[in-house]
Structures are given as structure tokens and as C-alpha cells.
XYZ file of N, CA and C in Angstrom:
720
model
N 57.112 30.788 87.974
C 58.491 31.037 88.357
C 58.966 32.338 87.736
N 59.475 32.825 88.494
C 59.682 34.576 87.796
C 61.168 34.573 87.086
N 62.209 33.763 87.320
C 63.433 33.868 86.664
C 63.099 33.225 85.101
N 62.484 32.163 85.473
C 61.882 31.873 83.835
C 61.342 32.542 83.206
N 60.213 33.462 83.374
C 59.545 34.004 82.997
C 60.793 34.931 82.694
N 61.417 35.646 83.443
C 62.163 37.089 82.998
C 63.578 36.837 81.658
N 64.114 35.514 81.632
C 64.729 34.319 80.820
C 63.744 34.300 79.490
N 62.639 34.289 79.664
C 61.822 34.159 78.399
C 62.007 34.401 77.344
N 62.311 33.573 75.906
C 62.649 34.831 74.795
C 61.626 35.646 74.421
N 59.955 35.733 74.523
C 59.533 36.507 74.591
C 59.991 37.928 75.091
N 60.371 38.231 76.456
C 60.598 39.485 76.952
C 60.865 40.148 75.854
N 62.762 39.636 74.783
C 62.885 40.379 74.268
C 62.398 41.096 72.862
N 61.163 39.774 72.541
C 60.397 40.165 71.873
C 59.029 40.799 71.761
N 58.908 41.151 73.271
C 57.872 42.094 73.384
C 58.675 43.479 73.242
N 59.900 43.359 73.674
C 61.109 45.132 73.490
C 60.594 45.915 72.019
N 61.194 44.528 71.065
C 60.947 44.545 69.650
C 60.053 44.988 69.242
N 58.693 44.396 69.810
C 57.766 44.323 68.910
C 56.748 46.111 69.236
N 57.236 46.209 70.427
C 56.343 47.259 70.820
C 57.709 48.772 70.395
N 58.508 48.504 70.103
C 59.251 49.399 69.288
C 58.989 49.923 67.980
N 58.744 48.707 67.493
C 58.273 48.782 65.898
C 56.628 49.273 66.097
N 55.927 48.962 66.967
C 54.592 50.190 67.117
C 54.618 51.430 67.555
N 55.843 51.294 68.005
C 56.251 53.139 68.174
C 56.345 53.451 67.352
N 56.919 52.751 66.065
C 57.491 53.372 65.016
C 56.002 53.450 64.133
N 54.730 52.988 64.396
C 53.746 52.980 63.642
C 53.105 54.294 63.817
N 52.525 54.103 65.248
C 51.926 54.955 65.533
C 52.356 56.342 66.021
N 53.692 56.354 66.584
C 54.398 57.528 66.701
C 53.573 58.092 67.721
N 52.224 57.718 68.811
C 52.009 58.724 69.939
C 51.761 57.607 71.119
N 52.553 58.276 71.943
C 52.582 57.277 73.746
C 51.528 56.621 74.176
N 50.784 57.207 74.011
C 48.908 57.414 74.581
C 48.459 55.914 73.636
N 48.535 55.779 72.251
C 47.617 54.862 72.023
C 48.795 54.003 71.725
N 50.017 53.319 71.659
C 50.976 52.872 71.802
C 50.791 51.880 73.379
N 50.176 52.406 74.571
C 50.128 52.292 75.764
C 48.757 51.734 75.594
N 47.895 52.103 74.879
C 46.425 51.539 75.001
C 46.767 50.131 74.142
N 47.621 50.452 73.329
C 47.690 48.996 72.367
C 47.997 47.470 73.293
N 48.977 48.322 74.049
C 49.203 47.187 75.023
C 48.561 46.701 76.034
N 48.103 47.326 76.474
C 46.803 47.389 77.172
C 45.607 46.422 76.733
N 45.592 46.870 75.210
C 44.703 46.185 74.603
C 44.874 44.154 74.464
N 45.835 44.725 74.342
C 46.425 43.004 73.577
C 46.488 42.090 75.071
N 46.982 42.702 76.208
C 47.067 42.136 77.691
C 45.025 41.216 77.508
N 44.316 42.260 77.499
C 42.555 42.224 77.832
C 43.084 40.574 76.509
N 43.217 40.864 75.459
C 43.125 40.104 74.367
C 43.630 38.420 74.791
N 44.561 38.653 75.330
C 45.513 37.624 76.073
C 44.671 36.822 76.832
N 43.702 37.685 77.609
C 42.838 37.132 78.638
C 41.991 36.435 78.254
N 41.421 37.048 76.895
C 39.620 36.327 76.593
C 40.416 35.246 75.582
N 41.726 35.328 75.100
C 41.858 33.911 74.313
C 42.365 32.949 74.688
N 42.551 32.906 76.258
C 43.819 31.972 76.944
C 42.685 30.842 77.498
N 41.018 30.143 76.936
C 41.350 29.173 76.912
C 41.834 28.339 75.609
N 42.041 29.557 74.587
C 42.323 28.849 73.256
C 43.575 28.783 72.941
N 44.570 29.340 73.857
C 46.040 29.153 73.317
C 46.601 29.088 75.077
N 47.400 28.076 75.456
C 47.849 27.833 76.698
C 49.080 28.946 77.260
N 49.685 29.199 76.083
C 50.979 30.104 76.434
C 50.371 31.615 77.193
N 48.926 32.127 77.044
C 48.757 33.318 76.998
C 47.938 33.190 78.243
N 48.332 32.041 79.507
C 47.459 31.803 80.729
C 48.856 32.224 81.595
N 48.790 33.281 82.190
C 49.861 34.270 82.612
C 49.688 34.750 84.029
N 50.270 35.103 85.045
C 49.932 35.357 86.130
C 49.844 37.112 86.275
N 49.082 37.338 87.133
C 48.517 38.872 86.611
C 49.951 40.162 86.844
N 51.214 39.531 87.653
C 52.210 39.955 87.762
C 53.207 40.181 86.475
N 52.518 38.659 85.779
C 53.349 38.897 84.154
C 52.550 39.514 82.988
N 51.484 39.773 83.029
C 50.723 41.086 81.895
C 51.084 41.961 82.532
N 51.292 42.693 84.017
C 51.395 43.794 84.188
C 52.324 43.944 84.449
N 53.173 43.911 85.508
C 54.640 44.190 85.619
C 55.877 44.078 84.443
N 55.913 43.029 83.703
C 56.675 42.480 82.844
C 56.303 43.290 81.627
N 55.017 42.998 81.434
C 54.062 42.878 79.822
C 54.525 44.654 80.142
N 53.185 44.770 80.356
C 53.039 46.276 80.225
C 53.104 47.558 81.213
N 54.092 47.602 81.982
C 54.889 48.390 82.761
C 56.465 48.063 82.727
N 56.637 47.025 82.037
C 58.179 46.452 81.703
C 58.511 46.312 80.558
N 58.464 45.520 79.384
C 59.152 45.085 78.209
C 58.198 46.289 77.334
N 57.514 45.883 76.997
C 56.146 47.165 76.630
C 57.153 48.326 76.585
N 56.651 49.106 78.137
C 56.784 50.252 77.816
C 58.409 50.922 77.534
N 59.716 49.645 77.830
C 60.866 50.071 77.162
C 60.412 49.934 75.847
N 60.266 49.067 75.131
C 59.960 49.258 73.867
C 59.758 50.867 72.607
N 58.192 50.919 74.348
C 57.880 52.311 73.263
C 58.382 53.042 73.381
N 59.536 53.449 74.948
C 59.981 54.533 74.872
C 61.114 54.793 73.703
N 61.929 53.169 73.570
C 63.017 53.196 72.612
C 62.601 53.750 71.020
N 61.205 52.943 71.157
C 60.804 53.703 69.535
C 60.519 55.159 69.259
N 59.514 55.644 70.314
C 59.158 57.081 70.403
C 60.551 58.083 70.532
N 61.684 57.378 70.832
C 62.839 57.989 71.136
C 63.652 58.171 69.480
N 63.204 56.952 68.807
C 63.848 56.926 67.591
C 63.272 57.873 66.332
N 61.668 58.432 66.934
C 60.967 58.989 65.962
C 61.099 60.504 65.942
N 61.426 60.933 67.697
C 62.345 62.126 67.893
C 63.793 62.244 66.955
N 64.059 61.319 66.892
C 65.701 61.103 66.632
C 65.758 61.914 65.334
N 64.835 60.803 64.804
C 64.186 61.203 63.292
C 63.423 62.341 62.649
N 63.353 63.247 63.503
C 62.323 63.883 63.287
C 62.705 64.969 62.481
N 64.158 65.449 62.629
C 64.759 66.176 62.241
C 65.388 65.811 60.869
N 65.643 66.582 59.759
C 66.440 65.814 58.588
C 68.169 66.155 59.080
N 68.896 65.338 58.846
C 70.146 65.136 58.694
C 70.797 65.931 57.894
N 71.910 66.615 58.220
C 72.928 66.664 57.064
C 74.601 66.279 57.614
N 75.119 66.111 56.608
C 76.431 65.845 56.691
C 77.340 66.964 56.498
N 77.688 67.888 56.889
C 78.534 68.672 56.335
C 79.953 68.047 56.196
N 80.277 67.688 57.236
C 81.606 67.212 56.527
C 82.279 65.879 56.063
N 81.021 65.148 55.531
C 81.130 64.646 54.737
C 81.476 62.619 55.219
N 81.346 62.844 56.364
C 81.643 61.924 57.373
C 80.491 61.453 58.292
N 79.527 60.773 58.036
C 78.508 60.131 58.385
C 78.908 59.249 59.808
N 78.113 59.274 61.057
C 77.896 58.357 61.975
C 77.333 57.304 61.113
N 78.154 55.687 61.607
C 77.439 54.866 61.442
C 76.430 54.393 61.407
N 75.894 54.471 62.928
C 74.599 53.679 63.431
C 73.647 54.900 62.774
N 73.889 56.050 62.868
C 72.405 56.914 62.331
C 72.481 56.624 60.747
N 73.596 56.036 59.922
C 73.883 56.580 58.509
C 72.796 54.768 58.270
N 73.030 53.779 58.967
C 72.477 52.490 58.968
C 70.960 52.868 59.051
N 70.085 53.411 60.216
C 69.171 54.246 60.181
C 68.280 54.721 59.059
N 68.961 55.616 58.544
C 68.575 56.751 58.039
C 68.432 55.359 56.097
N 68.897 54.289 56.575
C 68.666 53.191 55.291
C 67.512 52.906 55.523
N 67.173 52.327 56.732
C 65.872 51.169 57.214
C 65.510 52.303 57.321
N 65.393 53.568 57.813
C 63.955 54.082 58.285
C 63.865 55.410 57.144
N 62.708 55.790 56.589
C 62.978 57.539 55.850
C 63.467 58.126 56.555
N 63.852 58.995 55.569
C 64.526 60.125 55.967
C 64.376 61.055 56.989
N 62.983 61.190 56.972
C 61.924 61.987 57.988
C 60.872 61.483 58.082
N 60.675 61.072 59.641
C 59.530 60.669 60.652
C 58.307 61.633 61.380
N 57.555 61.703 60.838
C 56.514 62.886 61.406
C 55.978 62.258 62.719
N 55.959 63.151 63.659
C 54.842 62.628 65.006
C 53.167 62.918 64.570
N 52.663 61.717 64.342
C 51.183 61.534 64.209
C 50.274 62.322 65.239
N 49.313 63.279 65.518
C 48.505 63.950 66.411
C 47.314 62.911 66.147
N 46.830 61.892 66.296
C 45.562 61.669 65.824
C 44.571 62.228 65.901
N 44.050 62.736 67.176
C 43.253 63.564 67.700
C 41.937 62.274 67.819
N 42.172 61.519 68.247
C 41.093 60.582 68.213
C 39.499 61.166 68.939
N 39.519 61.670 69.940
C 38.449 62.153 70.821
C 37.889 63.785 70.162
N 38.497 63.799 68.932
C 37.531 64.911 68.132
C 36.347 64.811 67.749
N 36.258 63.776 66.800
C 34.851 63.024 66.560
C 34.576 61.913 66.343
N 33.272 61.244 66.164
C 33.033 59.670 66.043
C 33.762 59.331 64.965
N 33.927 59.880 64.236
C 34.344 59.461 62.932
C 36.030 59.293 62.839
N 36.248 60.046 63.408
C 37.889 59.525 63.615
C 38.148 58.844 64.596
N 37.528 58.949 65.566
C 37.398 58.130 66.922
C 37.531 56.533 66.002
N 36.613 56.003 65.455
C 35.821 54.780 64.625
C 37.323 54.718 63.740
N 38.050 55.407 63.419
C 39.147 55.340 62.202
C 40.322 54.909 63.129
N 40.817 55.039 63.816
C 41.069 54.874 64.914
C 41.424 53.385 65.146
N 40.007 53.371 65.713
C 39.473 51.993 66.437
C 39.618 51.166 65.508
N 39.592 51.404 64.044
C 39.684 50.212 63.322
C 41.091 49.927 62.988
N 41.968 50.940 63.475
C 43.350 50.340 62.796
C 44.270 50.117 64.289
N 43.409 50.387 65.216
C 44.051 49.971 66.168
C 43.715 48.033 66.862
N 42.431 47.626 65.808
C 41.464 46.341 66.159
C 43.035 45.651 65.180
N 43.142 46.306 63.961
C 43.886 45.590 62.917
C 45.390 45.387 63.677
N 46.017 45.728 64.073
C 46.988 45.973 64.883
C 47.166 44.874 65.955
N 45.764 44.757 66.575
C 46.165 43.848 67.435
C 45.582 42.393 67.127
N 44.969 42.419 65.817
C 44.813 41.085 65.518
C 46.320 40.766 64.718
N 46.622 41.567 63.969
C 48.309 41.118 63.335
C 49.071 40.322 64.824
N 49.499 40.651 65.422
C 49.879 40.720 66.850
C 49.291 38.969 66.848
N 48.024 38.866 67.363
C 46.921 37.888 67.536
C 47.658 36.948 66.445
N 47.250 37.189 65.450
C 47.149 36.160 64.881
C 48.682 35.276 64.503
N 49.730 36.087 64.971
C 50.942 35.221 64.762
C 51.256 34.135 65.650
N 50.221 34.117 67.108
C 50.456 32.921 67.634
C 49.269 32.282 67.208
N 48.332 32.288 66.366
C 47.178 31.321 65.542
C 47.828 30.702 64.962
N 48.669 31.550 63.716
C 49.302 30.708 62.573
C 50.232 29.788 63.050
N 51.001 30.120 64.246
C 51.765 28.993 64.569
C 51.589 27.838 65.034
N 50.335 27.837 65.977
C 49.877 26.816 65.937
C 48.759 25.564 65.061
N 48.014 26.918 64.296
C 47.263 26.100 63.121
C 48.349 25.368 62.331
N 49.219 25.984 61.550
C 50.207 25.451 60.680
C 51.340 25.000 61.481
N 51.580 24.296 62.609
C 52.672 23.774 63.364
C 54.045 24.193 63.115
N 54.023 25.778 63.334
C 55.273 26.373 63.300
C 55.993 26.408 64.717
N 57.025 25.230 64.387
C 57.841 25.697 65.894
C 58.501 26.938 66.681
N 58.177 26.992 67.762
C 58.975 28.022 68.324
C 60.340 28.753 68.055
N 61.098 28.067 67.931
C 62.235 29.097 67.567
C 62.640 29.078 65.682
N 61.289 28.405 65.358
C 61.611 28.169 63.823
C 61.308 30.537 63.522
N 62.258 30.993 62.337
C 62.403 32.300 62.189
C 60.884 32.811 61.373
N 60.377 31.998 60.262
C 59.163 32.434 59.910
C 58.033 33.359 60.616
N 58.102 33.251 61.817
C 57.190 34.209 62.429
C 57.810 35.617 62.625
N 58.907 35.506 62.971
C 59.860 36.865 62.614
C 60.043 37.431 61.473
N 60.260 36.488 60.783
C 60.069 37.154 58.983
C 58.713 37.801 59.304
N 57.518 37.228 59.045
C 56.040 37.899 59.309
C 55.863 38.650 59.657
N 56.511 39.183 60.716
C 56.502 40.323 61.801
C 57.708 41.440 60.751
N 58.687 41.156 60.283
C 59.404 42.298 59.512
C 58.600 42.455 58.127
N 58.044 41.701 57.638
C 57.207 42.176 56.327
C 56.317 43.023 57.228
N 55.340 42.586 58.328
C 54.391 43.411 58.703
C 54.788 45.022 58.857
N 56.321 45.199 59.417
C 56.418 46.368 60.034
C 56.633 47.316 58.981
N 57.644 46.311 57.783
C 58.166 47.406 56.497
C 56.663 47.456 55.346
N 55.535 47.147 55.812
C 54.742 47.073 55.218
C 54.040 48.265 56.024
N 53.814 48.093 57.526
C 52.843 48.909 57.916
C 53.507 50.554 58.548
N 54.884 50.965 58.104
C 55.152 52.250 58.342
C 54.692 52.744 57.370
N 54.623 52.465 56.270
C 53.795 53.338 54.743
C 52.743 53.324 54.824
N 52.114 52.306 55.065
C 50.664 51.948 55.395
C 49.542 52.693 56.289
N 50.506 52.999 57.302
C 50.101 54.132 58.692
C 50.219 55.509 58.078
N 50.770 55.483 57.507
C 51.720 57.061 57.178
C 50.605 57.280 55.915
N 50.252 56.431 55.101
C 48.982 57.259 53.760
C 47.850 56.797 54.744
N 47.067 56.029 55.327
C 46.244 55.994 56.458
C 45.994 57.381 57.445
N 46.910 57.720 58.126
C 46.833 59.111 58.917
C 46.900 60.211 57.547
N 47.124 59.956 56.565
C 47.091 61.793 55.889
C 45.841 61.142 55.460
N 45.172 60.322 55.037
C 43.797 59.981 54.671
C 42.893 61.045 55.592
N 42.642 60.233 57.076
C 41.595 60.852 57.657
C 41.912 62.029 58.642
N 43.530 62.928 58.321
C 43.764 63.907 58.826
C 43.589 65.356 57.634
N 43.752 65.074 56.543
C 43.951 65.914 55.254
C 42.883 65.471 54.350
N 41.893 66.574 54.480
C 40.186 66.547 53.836
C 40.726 66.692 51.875
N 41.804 66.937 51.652
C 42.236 67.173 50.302
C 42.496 65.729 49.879
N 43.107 64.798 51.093
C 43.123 63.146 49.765
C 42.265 62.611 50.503
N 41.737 61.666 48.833
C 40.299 61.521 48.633
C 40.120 60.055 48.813
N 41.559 58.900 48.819
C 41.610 57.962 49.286
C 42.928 57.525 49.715
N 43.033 56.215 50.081
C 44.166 55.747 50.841
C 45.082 55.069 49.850
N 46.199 54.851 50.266
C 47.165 54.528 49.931
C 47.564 53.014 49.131
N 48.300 53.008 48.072
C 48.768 51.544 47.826
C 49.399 50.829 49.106
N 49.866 51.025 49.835
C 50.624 50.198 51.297
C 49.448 49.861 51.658
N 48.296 50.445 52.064
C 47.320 50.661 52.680
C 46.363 49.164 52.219
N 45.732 49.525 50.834
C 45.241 48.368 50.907
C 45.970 46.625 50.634
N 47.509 47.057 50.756
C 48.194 45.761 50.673
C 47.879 45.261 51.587
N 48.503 46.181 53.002
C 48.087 45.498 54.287
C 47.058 44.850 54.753
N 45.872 45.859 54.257
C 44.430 45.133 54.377
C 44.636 43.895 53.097
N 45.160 43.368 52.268
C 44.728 42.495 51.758
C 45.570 41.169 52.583
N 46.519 41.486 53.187
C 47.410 40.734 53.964
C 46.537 40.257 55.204
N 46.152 41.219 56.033
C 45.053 41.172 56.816
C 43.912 39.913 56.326
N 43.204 40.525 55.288
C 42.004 39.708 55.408
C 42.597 38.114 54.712
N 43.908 38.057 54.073
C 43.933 36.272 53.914
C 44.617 36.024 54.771
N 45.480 36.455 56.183
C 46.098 35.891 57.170
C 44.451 35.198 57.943
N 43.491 36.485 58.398
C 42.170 36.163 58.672
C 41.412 34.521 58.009
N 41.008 35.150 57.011
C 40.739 33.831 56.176
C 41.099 32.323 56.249
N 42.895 32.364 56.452
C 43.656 30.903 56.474
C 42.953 30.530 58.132
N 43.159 32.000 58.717
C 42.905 31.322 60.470
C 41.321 30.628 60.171
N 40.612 31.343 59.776
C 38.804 30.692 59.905
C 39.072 29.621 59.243
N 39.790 29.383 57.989
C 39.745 27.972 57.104
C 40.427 26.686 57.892
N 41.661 27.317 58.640
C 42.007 25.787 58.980
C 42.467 26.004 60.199
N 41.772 26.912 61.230
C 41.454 26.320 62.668
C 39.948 26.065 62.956
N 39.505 25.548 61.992
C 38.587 24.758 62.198
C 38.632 23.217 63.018
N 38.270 22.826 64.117
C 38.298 21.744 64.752
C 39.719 22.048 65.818
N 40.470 22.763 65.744
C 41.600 23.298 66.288
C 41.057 23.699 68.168
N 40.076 24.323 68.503
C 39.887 24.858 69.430
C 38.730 24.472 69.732
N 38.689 23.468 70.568
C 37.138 23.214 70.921
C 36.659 23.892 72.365
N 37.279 24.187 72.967
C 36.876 25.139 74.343
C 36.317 25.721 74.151
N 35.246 26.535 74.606
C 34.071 27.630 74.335
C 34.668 28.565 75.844
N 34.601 29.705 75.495
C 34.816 30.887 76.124
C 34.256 30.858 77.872
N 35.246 30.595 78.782
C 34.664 30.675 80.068
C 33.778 31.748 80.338
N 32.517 31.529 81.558
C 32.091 32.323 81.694
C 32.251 33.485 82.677
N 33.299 33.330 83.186
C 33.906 34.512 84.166
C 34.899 35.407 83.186
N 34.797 34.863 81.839
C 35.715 35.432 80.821
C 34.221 36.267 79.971
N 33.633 35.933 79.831
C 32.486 35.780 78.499
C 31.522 37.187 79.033
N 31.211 36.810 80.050
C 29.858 38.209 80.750
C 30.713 38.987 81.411
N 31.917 39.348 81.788
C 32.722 40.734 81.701
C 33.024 41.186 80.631
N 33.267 40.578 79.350
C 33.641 40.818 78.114
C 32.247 41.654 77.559
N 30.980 40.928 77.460
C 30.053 41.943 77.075
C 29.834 42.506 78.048
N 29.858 42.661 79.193
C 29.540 43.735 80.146
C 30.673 45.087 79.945
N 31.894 45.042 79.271
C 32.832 45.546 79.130
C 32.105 46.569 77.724
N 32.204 45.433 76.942
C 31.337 45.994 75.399
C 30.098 46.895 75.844
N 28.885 46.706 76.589
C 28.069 47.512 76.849
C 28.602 49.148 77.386
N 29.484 49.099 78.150
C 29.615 50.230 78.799
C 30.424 51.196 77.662
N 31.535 50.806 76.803
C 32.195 51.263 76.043
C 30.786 51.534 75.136
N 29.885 50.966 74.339
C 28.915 51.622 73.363
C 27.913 52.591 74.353
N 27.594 52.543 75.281
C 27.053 53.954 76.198
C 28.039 54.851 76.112
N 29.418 54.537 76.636
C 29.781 55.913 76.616
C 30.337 56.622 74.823
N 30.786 55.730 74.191
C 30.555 56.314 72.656
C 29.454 56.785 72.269
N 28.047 56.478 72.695
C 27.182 57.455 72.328
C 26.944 58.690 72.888
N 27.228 58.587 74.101
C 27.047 59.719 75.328
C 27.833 60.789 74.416
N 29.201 60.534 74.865
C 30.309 60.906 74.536
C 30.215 61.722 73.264
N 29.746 60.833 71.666
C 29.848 61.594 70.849
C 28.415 62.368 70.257
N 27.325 62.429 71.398
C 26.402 62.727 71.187
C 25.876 64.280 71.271
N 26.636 64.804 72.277
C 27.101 65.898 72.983
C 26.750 67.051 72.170
């Protein structure tokens, strides 16, 4: 039913959520692949979670040509906003930017990743874009491993630690493998990863017996047939 679906409180938490990855990643291109990504993700886990069995009108139209991409434009719009430092001359601050300029630094840099330079950033990349969408992933695990109701707020809390956790996190991450002068990553950095690997952990420990479906096979041999072609062309590609 499409009025339900568009009624959904999801919608407005896909607005949200893909805002606050604008605000991560700061470039259109892999912001757009993220979603992209998580749609494919949706697919290979929906016989393990029922909510994410969707009609191909609602990953694409809705998901990611609709709620999605307002999202990123609102965020990518906010990182312009930001991009510039502020001053006050006379002494009389706008509200909503002076509220702003609290929650977000002062100054927002636009990230270049340059991912398709080399394997090696390509691979740097790929791994914080895998991390990204298991955060994502795994907040409808935890809710159902640990029987968190739907409109109970805990998963929203989760999601605002994640974000005020992962703008610092992104931000010493990109001067890592953009600036050959620092030599490692950041305190945010490995918080997140430690957040990461025990959100991980609780999921392997106690969705155990949780999911007994095994992976369809009209789901299963496009998935590695998918995987094969992506490791040909990464070698092709960075072989050159």
C-alpha cells in the first residue's frame, strides 16, 4: 500500500539519517553509493529481518531517489553552509545558524577522497564505507536480538552517539590516509571502531538461534556472482 508506506515513520528517518551521512562524508558520489549500498544490503538480509522485504518501488523511488537523496542534499547543503567561518560584526547572531554553529564546528571541510587513485585508498574507503553500513545494519539486529520496541527512543539515542561520535572520527580518518605527515589515526577513530567491534560481537553472541533461514538462492549466487565481478575489475582496474 503506498499511503502507508509514504505515512511510515521510517521515511522521516531515512531524511535524518542520510543527512547525518552527509554530514560524514561530505561528497554526493559516495553518500549516493551508501545508499545504494544499504538498498543491495536490505535485499540479501530480508530473509532474516521481515521489515526489509520491500517492493522494488519502495528501495527505489522512496528509499533512494526520495527520502535518501533529500536527506543528502539537506546535509551536503549544510556542509556548504558551513564551510565558510562566521563572523558577527554586529554583534547580533541569527538564531538557527548561532544553534548550528553549537552542534556542528565551526568549520566543515568538503572531503575529496579521491577513492579511484589507488588500491590503497580505494581499500580505505571500502572499509569505512562496509563500517557505515553495518552501523546502519546493525540497529535493526539489536532491536530485534534485545526486543527493543519500535517507537521505544534507544535506537535514536544510538544513532546520535553514532553521529557525534563519527563526525570526528571521519574527520582524523580522512587526514590519516589523505596527509602522508600523520602517522596514525585518531582518538574518535579508534572509539568508533571499538563501538563497532562490541555492537558486532553482542550481534554474533546473542543472535545466535535468532535466525534460522539460510540465504535464498536467487539471493545467494547473484551475491557471489556480484562479488566475482567487483574482484576482476579491482584487479584489472588497479593493475594498470
Amino acid at each position: 500500500n503506498i499511503m502507508s508506506t509514504v505515512k511510515d515513520e521510517f521515511m522521516l528517518a531515512h531524511v535524518l539519517g542520510y543527512f547525518g551521512k552527509a554530514l560524514l562524508w561530505r561528497d554526493y558520489r559516495l553518500v549516493l553509493v551508501n545508499s545504494l549500498l544499504f538498498e543491495v544490503t536490505e535485499v540479501v538480509f530480508q530473509h532474516m529481518m521481515e521489515n526489509f522485504k520491500e517492493c522494488w518501488w519502495d528501495h527505489l523511488l522512496l528509499d533512494v531517489l526520495g527520502c535518501n537523496l533529500l536527506g543528502m542534499y539537506l546535509g551536503m547543503k549544510t556542509v556548504e553552509y558551513f564551510q565558510m567561518r562566521w563572523y558577527d560584526w554586529m554583534g547580533e547572531s541569527n538564531r538557527v545558524k548561532r544553534l548550528g554553529l553549537r552542534v556542528l564546528p565551526e568549520h566543515l571541510d568538503v572531503f575529496e577522497w579521491k577513492i579511484l587513485d589507488n588500491a590503497k585508498r580505494f581499500c580505505y574507503v571500502l572499509a569505512v564505507a562496509w563500517i557505515v553500513n553495518c552501523v546502519e545494519l546493525y540497529g535493526f539486529f539489536l532491536k530485534y536480538i534485545l526486543w527493543v520496541p519500535p517507537k521505544n527512543p534507544m535506537n535514536t539515542i544510538r544513532l546520535l552517539i553514532w553521529l557525534g561520535i563519527g563526525v570526528p572520527a571521519l574527520r582524523e580518518y580522512y587526514q590519516f590516509i589523505v596527509d602522508p605527515r600523520t602517522k596514525r589515526v585518531g582518538v574518535n577513530t579508534w572509539i568508533a571502531l571499538a563501538i563497532y567491534s562490541a555492537e558486532t560481537m553482542l550481534i554474533i553472541k546473542y543472535g545466535r538461534g535468532h535466525f534460522p533461514n539460510s540465504m535464498p538462492p536467487n539471493i545467494f549466487y547473484p551475491l557471489v556472482l556480484l562479488t566475482g565481478v567487483f574482484v576482476v575489475w579491482f584487479t584489472a582496474y588497479f593493475s594498470r
